[in-house]
Amino acid sequence: MKDKYVGCESHGTGRIAFVCQHLLEGSNLGFHEVFDSNPLIEPENDYQAWCDKCEKAWERERAWTENFKAFTDLKIVCDQCYFDIKRRS
């Protein structure tokens, strides 16, 4: 379980989460979650989200293709940053 946590300059240690490069840099871009962001999310799952543009790319690719991975360029954030990003999106 140690690998499920990440150090964050703003929040200290938090649960690992992933967001697309676009969400990390912008706001009001849409917010599509792979799993519902329930605080009781299963331990084997991670918070993951991407923007409207990445959702369209997912609908086109329908798989974790190299094109999709390059377009989303997922970034690691802590769970508190994830929810901050969700609020501004």
Short mmCIF file of N, CA and C in Angstrom, two decimals, residues 6-51:
data_model
loop_
_atom_site.label_atom_id
_atom_site.label_comp_id
_atom_site.label_asym_id
_atom_site.label_seq_id
_atom_site.Cartn_x
_atom_site.Cartn_y
_atom_site.Cartn_z
N VAL A 6 1.61 9.57 -2.17
CA VAL A 6 2.57 10.45 -2.83
C VAL A 6 2.79 11.68 -1.95
N GLY A 7 3.99 12.21 -1.99
CA GLY A 7 4.29 13.44 -1.28
C GLY A 7 3.84 14.64 -2.11
N CYS A 8 3.26 15.62 -1.46
CA CYS A 8 2.75 16.82 -2.14
C CYS A 8 3.29 18.05 -1.43
N GLU A 9 3.79 19.01 -2.18
CA GLU A 9 4.32 20.24 -1.59
C GLU A 9 3.23 21.03 -0.87
N SER A 10 2.00 20.96 -1.36
CA SER A 10 0.90 21.72 -0.77
C SER A 10 0.21 21.01 0.39
N HIS A 11 0.06 19.69 0.29
CA HIS A 11 -0.77 18.95 1.23
C HIS A 11 -0.04 17.89 2.05
N GLY A 12 1.24 17.73 1.86
CA GLY A 12 1.96 16.67 2.57
C GLY A 12 1.75 15.34 1.86
N THR A 13 1.63 14.26 2.61
CA THR A 13 1.42 12.94 2.02
C THR A 13 -0.06 12.70 1.79
N GLY A 14 -0.40 12.22 0.61
CA GLY A 14 -1.79 11.92 0.29
C GLY A 14 -1.88 10.71 -0.62
N ARG A 15 -3.09 10.24 -0.79
CA ARG A 15 -3.32 9.11 -1.68
C ARG A 15 -3.03 9.53 -3.11
N ILE A 16 -2.43 8.63 -3.87
CA ILE A 16 -2.05 8.93 -5.25
C ILE A 16 -3.30 9.07 -6.12
N ALA A 17 -3.24 9.99 -7.07
CA ALA A 17 -4.31 10.21 -8.03
C ALA A 17 -3.67 10.62 -9.35
N PHE A 18 -4.44 10.51 -10.42
CA PHE A 18 -3.93 10.83 -11.75
C PHE A 18 -4.90 11.76 -12.47
N VAL A 19 -4.37 12.79 -13.12
CA VAL A 19 -5.18 13.69 -13.95
C VAL A 19 -4.44 13.92 -15.26
N CYS A 20 -5.20 14.24 -16.30
CA CYS A 20 -4.56 14.53 -17.58
C CYS A 20 -3.78 15.83 -17.49
N GLN A 21 -2.86 15.99 -18.41
CA GLN A 21 -2.03 17.19 -18.44
C GLN A 21 -2.87 18.46 -18.55
N HIS A 22 -4.01 18.39 -19.23
CA HIS A 22 -4.84 19.57 -19.45
C HIS A 22 -5.49 20.04 -18.15
N LEU A 23 -5.99 19.09 -17.34
CA LEU A 23 -6.60 19.45 -16.06
C LEU A 23 -5.59 20.07 -15.11
N LEU A 24 -4.38 19.61 -15.19
CA LEU A 24 -3.34 20.12 -14.30
C LEU A 24 -3.06 21.60 -14.59
N GLU A 25 -3.25 22.00 -15.82
CA GLU A 25 -2.86 23.35 -16.24
C GLU A 25 -4.03 24.31 -16.45
N GLY A 26 -5.28 23.81 -16.50
CA GLY A 26 -6.39 24.69 -16.83
C GLY A 26 -7.57 24.55 -15.89
N SER A 27 -8.65 25.27 -16.23
CA SER A 27 -9.89 25.18 -15.46
C SER A 27 -11.07 25.21 -16.42
N ASN A 28 -12.22 24.77 -15.92
CA ASN A 28 -13.45 24.70 -16.72
C ASN A 28 -13.26 23.89 -18.00
N LEU A 29 -12.59 22.75 -17.87
CA LEU A 29 -12.29 21.91 -19.03
C LEU A 29 -13.13 20.64 -19.06
N GLY A 30 -14.05 20.49 -18.11
CA GLY A 30 -14.78 19.24 -17.95
C GLY A 30 -13.97 18.32 -17.05
N PHE A 31 -14.63 17.34 -16.46
CA PHE A 31 -13.96 16.44 -15.52
C PHE A 31 -14.62 15.08 -15.60
N HIS A 32 -13.94 14.15 -16.22
CA HIS A 32 -14.47 12.80 -16.42
C HIS A 32 -13.66 11.83 -15.57
N GLU A 33 -14.35 11.13 -14.68
CA GLU A 33 -13.68 10.21 -13.76
C GLU A 33 -13.80 8.77 -14.23
N VAL A 34 -12.73 8.02 -14.06
CA VAL A 34 -12.75 6.60 -14.37
C VAL A 34 -13.60 5.87 -13.33
N PHE A 35 -13.45 6.24 -12.05
CA PHE A 35 -14.24 5.70 -10.95
C PHE A 35 -14.88 6.88 -10.24
N ASP A 36 -16.07 6.68 -9.66
CA ASP A 36 -16.65 7.74 -8.83
C ASP A 36 -15.67 8.10 -7.73
N SER A 37 -15.55 9.39 -7.46
CA SER A 37 -14.57 9.85 -6.47
C SER A 37 -15.13 9.77 -5.05
N ASN A 38 -15.51 8.59 -4.69
CA ASN A 38 -15.98 8.30 -3.35
C ASN A 38 -14.77 8.18 -2.43
N PRO A 39 -14.81 8.83 -1.27
CA PRO A 39 -13.67 8.70 -0.35
C PRO A 39 -13.40 7.25 0.06
N LEU A 40 -14.36 6.38 -0.11
CA LEU A 40 -14.20 4.98 0.25
C LEU A 40 -13.86 4.12 -0.96
N ILE A 41 -13.24 4.72 -1.96
CA ILE A 41 -12.85 4.00 -3.18
C ILE A 41 -12.04 2.76 -2.80
N GLU A 42 -12.22 1.70 -3.55
CA GLU A 42 -11.52 0.45 -3.27
C GLU A 42 -10.00 0.68 -3.27
N PRO A 43 -9.29 0.03 -2.37
CA PRO A 43 -7.83 0.24 -2.27
C PRO A 43 -7.07 -0.06 -3.55
N GLU A 44 -7.56 -0.99 -4.36
CA GLU A 44 -6.83 -1.32 -5.59
C GLU A 44 -7.09 -0.32 -6.72
N ASN A 45 -8.06 0.56 -6.55
CA ASN A 45 -8.36 1.58 -7.56
C ASN A 45 -7.70 2.90 -7.21
N ASP A 46 -7.50 3.73 -8.21
CA ASP A 46 -6.93 5.06 -8.02
C ASP A 46 -7.90 6.09 -8.54
N TYR A 47 -7.84 7.29 -7.98
CA TYR A 47 -8.59 8.40 -8.55
C TYR A 47 -7.94 8.73 -9.89
N GLN A 48 -8.75 8.79 -10.95
CA GLN A 48 -8.25 9.10 -12.28
C GLN A 48 -9.29 9.97 -12.99
N ALA A 49 -8.82 11.03 -13.64
CA ALA A 49 -9.76 11.89 -14.35
C ALA A 49 -9.06 12.55 -15.54
N TRP A 50 -9.89 12.92 -16.51
CA TRP A 50 -9.39 13.67 -17.65
C TRP A 50 -10.45 14.65 -18.13
N CYS A 51 -10.06 15.55 -18.99
CA CYS A 51 -10.90 16.65 -19.47
C CYS A 51 -11.80 16.21 -20.64
#
